[in-house]
Amino acid sequence: MPEGLEAEIWRSALDALVGRTITDVWIDDRVADPGLAVVLPGSPVERIERCGKVIRIHTPDHVLGLHFGMTGRVIVDGVAPIESLEYASDKDRPAWDRLRLGTAGATGTDIPALRVNDPRRLGRSSLDADLDHLGVDILSVDTDLLAVALDGRRAAIKTVLLDQTVVAGLGNLCADEVLWWSGVAPQRSVDSLTEPEVDSIASAIAVRLPIMLRRGGSTMGELNPTRRQALGSCPRDLAPLQRATIGGRTAVWCPGHQQ
Ligand SMILES: [Zn+2]
């Protein structure tokens, strides 16, 4: 499932569109603002930005927002920057396209410059959406910013880390990974955390997420999908990993070293 790290990989790939002019826009209007197809053609792409899990494609007058759900991927000039097992058996189905954007100044083919392909239609494409509610971005977190963001919260740390108004861009895999590295149990209430524990969580976000990003995204952690599925032993201390439901999401954690 796309998290902020996947969005960052796609943002980087979408930089190829900067300087091109949008020629045509096709949308699945069940999951896209219909105004997109009206206002975007003829506009140049000025810059690509990522805010948490959201990608924003800026033109002089409007912003196209790509918001991802549990599934979905981005294809740029016919190439998918991230391939996932989810798609391996089904290949590439144009019927799952939710947005296609053509540009002039591309490679001279009729391949869309951008496709958003999502079998479950859980994502959406927005026009000029306001993202002011988002919290500190995953790639900008430090101890002070995290302490301010957590201040006054009382829910389980895992639940709070998934709240996009607190930290923007963390998803289920990265939140579990960060807590595993920081040695904090996912069900701990935020108001019980000590300053060193908050510092440890901030450090895990700042250090581990860029490493996972370089390796290919949110599935590249120690608690990767294979290990989560097998629920074997903790790679740090060999204690049996456990699964729990916290805030309606599945957490995988180690009772051996996460306190
Ligand atoms: Zn452990």
mmCIF file of N, CA, C and O in Angstrom, residues 26-77:
data_model
loop_
_atom_site.group_PDB
_atom_site.id
_atom_site.type_symbol
_atom_site.label_atom_id
_atom_site.label_comp_id
_atom_site.label_asym_id
_atom_site.label_seq_id
_atom_site.Cartn_x
_atom_site.Cartn_y
_atom_site.Cartn_z
ATOM 1 N N TRP A 26 -7.593 12.640 -19.062
ATOM 2 C CA TRP A 26 -8.729 11.734 -18.958
ATOM 3 C C TRP A 26 -8.873 11.320 -17.491
ATOM 4 O O TRP A 26 -7.878 11.026 -16.827
ATOM 5 N N ILE A 27 -10.098 11.337 -16.995
ATOM 6 C CA ILE A 27 -10.304 10.961 -15.588
ATOM 7 C C ILE A 27 -11.432 9.945 -15.472
ATOM 8 O O ILE A 27 -12.345 9.905 -16.292
ATOM 9 N N ASP A 28 -11.347 9.125 -14.448
ATOM 10 C CA ASP A 28 -12.474 8.318 -13.983
ATOM 11 C C ASP A 28 -13.214 9.222 -12.998
ATOM 12 O O ASP A 28 -12.739 9.456 -11.886
ATOM 13 N N ASP A 29 -14.354 9.765 -13.407
ATOM 14 C CA ASP A 29 -14.956 10.820 -12.588
ATOM 15 C C ASP A 29 -15.619 10.293 -11.315
ATOM 16 O O ASP A 29 -16.156 11.073 -10.528
ATOM 17 N N ARG A 30 -15.540 8.979 -11.099
ATOM 18 C CA ARG A 30 -15.960 8.461 -9.783
ATOM 19 C C ARG A 30 -14.935 8.804 -8.710
ATOM 20 O O ARG A 30 -15.262 8.848 -7.524
ATOM 21 N N VAL A 31 -13.696 8.997 -9.122
ATOM 22 C CA VAL A 31 -12.627 9.224 -8.132
ATOM 23 C C VAL A 31 -11.744 10.415 -8.508
ATOM 24 O O VAL A 31 -10.574 10.473 -8.147
ATOM 25 N N ALA A 32 -12.316 11.362 -9.256
ATOM 26 C CA ALA A 32 -11.529 12.541 -9.642
ATOM 27 C C ALA A 32 -12.441 13.753 -9.737
ATOM 28 O O ALA A 32 -13.611 13.628 -10.100
ATOM 29 N N ASP A 33 -11.899 14.904 -9.418
ATOM 30 C CA ASP A 33 -12.630 16.151 -9.586
ATOM 31 C C ASP A 33 -12.818 16.386 -11.083
ATOM 32 O O ASP A 33 -11.834 16.480 -11.829
ATOM 33 N N PRO A 34 -14.068 16.475 -11.562
ATOM 34 C CA PRO A 34 -14.294 16.622 -13.007
ATOM 35 C C PRO A 34 -13.682 17.896 -13.590
ATOM 36 O O PRO A 34 -13.415 17.968 -14.790
ATOM 37 N N GLY A 35 -13.412 18.872 -12.737
ATOM 38 C CA GLY A 35 -12.807 20.113 -13.217
ATOM 39 C C GLY A 35 -11.406 19.912 -13.762
ATOM 40 O O GLY A 35 -10.916 20.728 -14.562
ATOM 41 N N LEU A 36 -10.754 18.832 -13.372
ATOM 42 C CA LEU A 36 -9.379 18.584 -13.823
ATOM 43 C C LEU A 36 -9.289 18.550 -15.344
ATOM 44 O O LEU A 36 -8.354 19.116 -15.932
ATOM 45 N N ALA A 37 -10.241 17.863 -15.980
ATOM 46 C CA ALA A 37 -10.197 17.704 -17.432
ATOM 47 C C ALA A 37 -10.500 19.007 -18.147
ATOM 48 O O ALA A 37 -10.194 19.171 -19.330
ATOM 49 N N VAL A 38 -11.091 19.960 -17.425
ATOM 50 C CA VAL A 38 -11.460 21.237 -18.031
ATOM 51 C C VAL A 38 -10.319 22.244 -17.930
ATOM 52 O O VAL A 38 -9.979 22.915 -18.910
ATOM 53 N N VAL A 39 -9.707 22.335 -16.754
ATOM 54 C CA VAL A 39 -8.773 23.451 -16.523
ATOM 55 C C VAL A 39 -7.308 23.129 -16.818
ATOM 56 O O VAL A 39 -6.519 24.049 -17.022
ATOM 57 N N LEU A 40 -6.938 21.849 -16.810
ATOM 58 C CA LEU A 40 -5.506 21.545 -16.928
ATOM 59 C C LEU A 40 -4.935 21.581 -18.348
ATOM 60 O O LEU A 40 -3.788 22.003 -18.537
ATOM 61 N N PRO A 41 -5.692 21.127 -19.384
ATOM 62 C CA PRO A 41 -5.082 21.119 -20.722
ATOM 63 C C PRO A 41 -4.612 22.513 -21.145
ATOM 64 O O PRO A 41 -5.309 23.506 -20.933
ATOM 65 N N GLY A 42 -3.409 22.556 -21.706
ATOM 66 C CA GLY A 42 -2.812 23.817 -22.117
ATOM 67 C C GLY A 42 -1.877 24.417 -21.097
ATOM 68 O O GLY A 42 -1.150 25.372 -21.396
ATOM 69 N N SER A 43 -1.870 23.848 -19.891
ATOM 70 C CA SER A 43 -1.032 24.402 -18.822
ATOM 71 C C SER A 43 0.319 23.696 -18.773
ATOM 72 O O SER A 43 0.392 22.472 -18.924
ATOM 73 N N PRO A 44 1.377 24.451 -18.524
ATOM 74 C CA PRO A 44 2.677 23.806 -18.317
ATOM 75 C C PRO A 44 2.795 23.253 -16.890
ATOM 76 O O PRO A 44 2.218 23.813 -15.951
ATOM 77 N N VAL A 45 3.548 22.175 -16.746
ATOM 78 C CA VAL A 45 3.841 21.638 -15.414
ATOM 79 C C VAL A 45 5.013 22.425 -14.849
ATOM 80 O O VAL A 45 6.098 22.455 -15.445
ATOM 81 N N GLU A 46 4.797 23.086 -13.729
ATOM 82 C CA GLU A 46 5.844 23.934 -13.145
ATOM 83 C C GLU A 46 6.730 23.181 -12.162
ATOM 84 O O GLU A 46 7.946 23.341 -12.147
ATOM 85 N N ARG A 47 6.103 22.404 -11.281
ATOM 86 C CA ARG A 47 6.903 21.642 -10.320
ATOM 87 C C ARG A 47 6.057 20.539 -9.723
ATOM 88 O O ARG A 47 4.830 20.576 -9.774
ATOM 89 N N ILE A 48 6.753 19.549 -9.156
ATOM 90 C CA ILE A 48 6.102 18.408 -8.507
ATOM 91 C C ILE A 48 6.465 18.462 -7.030
ATOM 92 O O ILE A 48 7.638 18.637 -6.671
ATOM 93 N N GLU A 49 5.487 18.290 -6.186
ATOM 94 C CA GLU A 49 5.694 18.397 -4.744
ATOM 95 C C GLU A 49 5.045 17.190 -4.075
ATOM 96 O O GLU A 49 4.066 16.640 -4.575
ATOM 97 N N ARG A 50 5.606 16.782 -2.950
ATOM 98 C CA ARG A 50 4.960 15.735 -2.142
ATOM 99 C C ARG A 50 4.656 16.301 -0.760
ATOM 100 O O ARG A 50 5.521 16.942 -0.151
ATOM 101 N N CYS A 51 3.441 16.095 -0.298
ATOM 102 C CA CYS A 51 3.059 16.486 1.059
ATOM 103 C C CYS A 51 2.517 15.232 1.734
ATOM 104 O O CYS A 51 1.401 14.799 1.427
ATOM 105 N N GLY A 52 3.274 14.641 2.621
ATOM 106 C CA GLY A 52 2.842 13.380 3.225
ATOM 107 C C GLY A 52 2.693 12.319 2.150
ATOM 108 O O GLY A 52 3.646 12.031 1.425
ATOM 109 N N LYS A 53 1.500 11.757 2.027
ATOM 110 C CA LYS A 53 1.251 10.732 1.014
ATOM 111 C C LYS A 53 0.684 11.317 -0.278
ATOM 112 O O LYS A 53 0.346 10.566 -1.192
ATOM 113 N N VAL A 54 0.547 12.625 -0.335
ATOM 114 C CA VAL A 54 -0.104 13.277 -1.473
ATOM 115 C C VAL A 54 0.947 13.871 -2.409
ATOM 116 O O VAL A 54 1.894 14.524 -1.970
ATOM 117 N N ILE A 55 0.766 13.621 -3.718
ATOM 118 C CA ILE A 55 1.622 14.253 -4.720
ATOM 119 C C ILE A 55 0.855 15.418 -5.322
ATOM 120 O O ILE A 55 -0.330 15.304 -5.638
ATOM 121 N N ARG A 56 1.528 16.546 -5.461
ATOM 122 C CA ARG A 56 0.898 17.741 -6.040
ATOM 123 C C ARG A 56 1.646 18.154 -7.291
ATOM 124 O O ARG A 56 2.860 18.378 -7.265
ATOM 125 N N ILE A 57 0.902 18.219 -8.391
ATOM 126 C CA ILE A 57 1.458 18.639 -9.673
ATOM 127 C C ILE A 57 1.003 20.081 -9.905
ATOM 128 O O ILE A 57 -0.180 20.343 -10.100
ATOM 129 N N HIS A 58 1.983 20.993 -9.835
ATOM 130 C CA HIS A 58 1.658 22.419 -9.911
ATOM 131 C C HIS A 58 1.707 22.920 -11.346
ATOM 132 O O HIS A 58 2.681 22.683 -12.060
ATOM 133 N N THR A 59 0.651 23.648 -11.744
ATOM 134 C CA THR A 59 0.662 24.445 -12.970
ATOM 135 C C THR A 59 0.501 25.901 -12.519
ATOM 136 O O THR A 59 0.288 26.156 -11.330
ATOM 137 N N PRO A 60 0.628 26.860 -13.430
ATOM 138 C CA PRO A 60 0.577 28.253 -12.965
ATOM 139 C C PRO A 60 -0.703 28.607 -12.202
ATOM 140 O O PRO A 60 -0.664 29.407 -11.268
ATOM 141 N N ASP A 61 -1.828 28.025 -12.594
ATOM 142 C CA ASP A 61 -3.102 28.433 -11.988
ATOM 143 C C ASP A 61 -3.757 27.371 -11.114
ATOM 144 O O ASP A 61 -4.664 27.694 -10.339
ATOM 145 N N HIS A 62 -3.344 26.123 -11.254
ATOM 146 C CA HIS A 62 -4.034 25.057 -10.541
ATOM 147 C C HIS A 62 -3.052 23.996 -10.044
ATOM 148 O O HIS A 62 -1.925 23.906 -10.524
ATOM 149 N N VAL A 63 -3.546 23.195 -9.083
ATOM 150 C CA VAL A 63 -2.742 22.100 -8.539
ATOM 151 C C VAL A 63 -3.535 20.808 -8.658
ATOM 152 O O VAL A 63 -4.663 20.707 -8.140
ATOM 153 N N LEU A 64 -2.954 19.837 -9.344
ATOM 154 C CA LEU A 64 -3.526 18.487 -9.429
ATOM 155 C C LEU A 64 -2.965 17.677 -8.268
ATOM 156 O O LEU A 64 -1.749 17.534 -8.132
ATOM 157 N N GLY A 65 -3.856 17.161 -7.417
ATOM 158 C CA GLY A 65 -3.419 16.359 -6.274
ATOM 159 C C GLY A 65 -3.696 14.883 -6.505
ATOM 160 O O GLY A 65 -4.790 14.519 -6.945
ATOM 161 N N LEU A 66 -2.704 14.053 -6.250
ATOM 162 C CA LEU A 66 -2.879 12.604 -6.351
ATOM 163 C C LEU A 66 -2.873 12.033 -4.937
ATOM 164 O O LEU A 66 -1.859 12.096 -4.238
ATOM 165 N N HIS A 67 -4.015 11.508 -4.510
ATOM 166 C CA HIS A 67 -4.183 10.972 -3.162
ATOM 167 C C HIS A 67 -4.339 9.462 -3.297
ATOM 168 O O HIS A 67 -5.195 9.000 -4.056
ATOM 169 N N PHE A 68 -3.552 8.700 -2.570
ATOM 170 C CA PHE A 68 -3.544 7.254 -2.752
ATOM 171 C C PHE A 68 -4.286 6.547 -1.625
ATOM 172 O O PHE A 68 -4.263 6.997 -0.480
ATOM 173 N N GLY A 69 -4.919 5.443 -1.974
ATOM 174 C CA GLY A 69 -5.614 4.641 -0.986
ATOM 175 C C GLY A 69 -4.780 3.430 -0.604
ATOM 176 O O GLY A 69 -3.559 3.496 -0.514
ATOM 177 N N MET A 70 -5.440 2.316 -0.394
ATOM 178 C CA MET A 70 -4.728 1.101 0.011
ATOM 179 C C MET A 70 -3.960 0.491 -1.157
ATOM 180 O O MET A 70 -3.018 -0.277 -0.967
ATOM 181 N N THR A 71 -4.419 0.789 -2.374
ATOM 182 C CA THR A 71 -3.757 0.253 -3.567
ATOM 183 C C THR A 71 -3.472 1.428 -4.489
ATOM 184 O O THR A 71 -3.764 2.562 -4.180
ATOM 185 N N GLY A 72 -2.932 1.141 -5.619
ATOM 186 C CA GLY A 72 -2.697 2.192 -6.601
ATOM 187 C C GLY A 72 -1.227 2.404 -6.856
ATOM 188 O O GLY A 72 -0.378 2.145 -5.998
ATOM 189 N N ARG A 73 -0.943 2.846 -8.061
ATOM 190 C CA ARG A 73 0.444 3.119 -8.426
ATOM 191 C C ARG A 73 0.476 4.164 -9.522
ATOM 192 O O ARG A 73 -0.546 4.462 -10.149
ATOM 193 N N VAL A 74 1.650 4.669 -9.732
ATOM 194 C CA VAL A 74 1.869 5.721 -10.715
ATOM 195 C C VAL A 74 2.769 5.174 -11.816
ATOM 196 O O VAL A 74 3.755 4.487 -11.541
ATOM 197 N N ILE A 75 2.409 5.476 -13.059
ATOM 198 C CA ILE A 75 3.209 5.062 -14.218
ATOM 199 C C ILE A 75 3.592 6.326 -14.977
ATOM 200 O O ILE A 75 2.723 7.121 -15.351
ATOM 201 N N VAL A 76 4.889 6.526 -15.163
ATOM 202 C CA VAL A 76 5.403 7.750 -15.785
ATOM 203 C C VAL A 76 6.050 7.397 -17.123
ATOM 204 O O VAL A 76 6.986 6.591 -17.167
ATOM 205 N N ASP A 77 5.543 7.975 -18.195
ATOM 206 C CA ASP A 77 6.060 7.700 -19.543
ATOM 207 C C ASP A 77 6.136 6.191 -19.814
ATOM 208 O O ASP A 77 7.095 5.694 -20.415
#
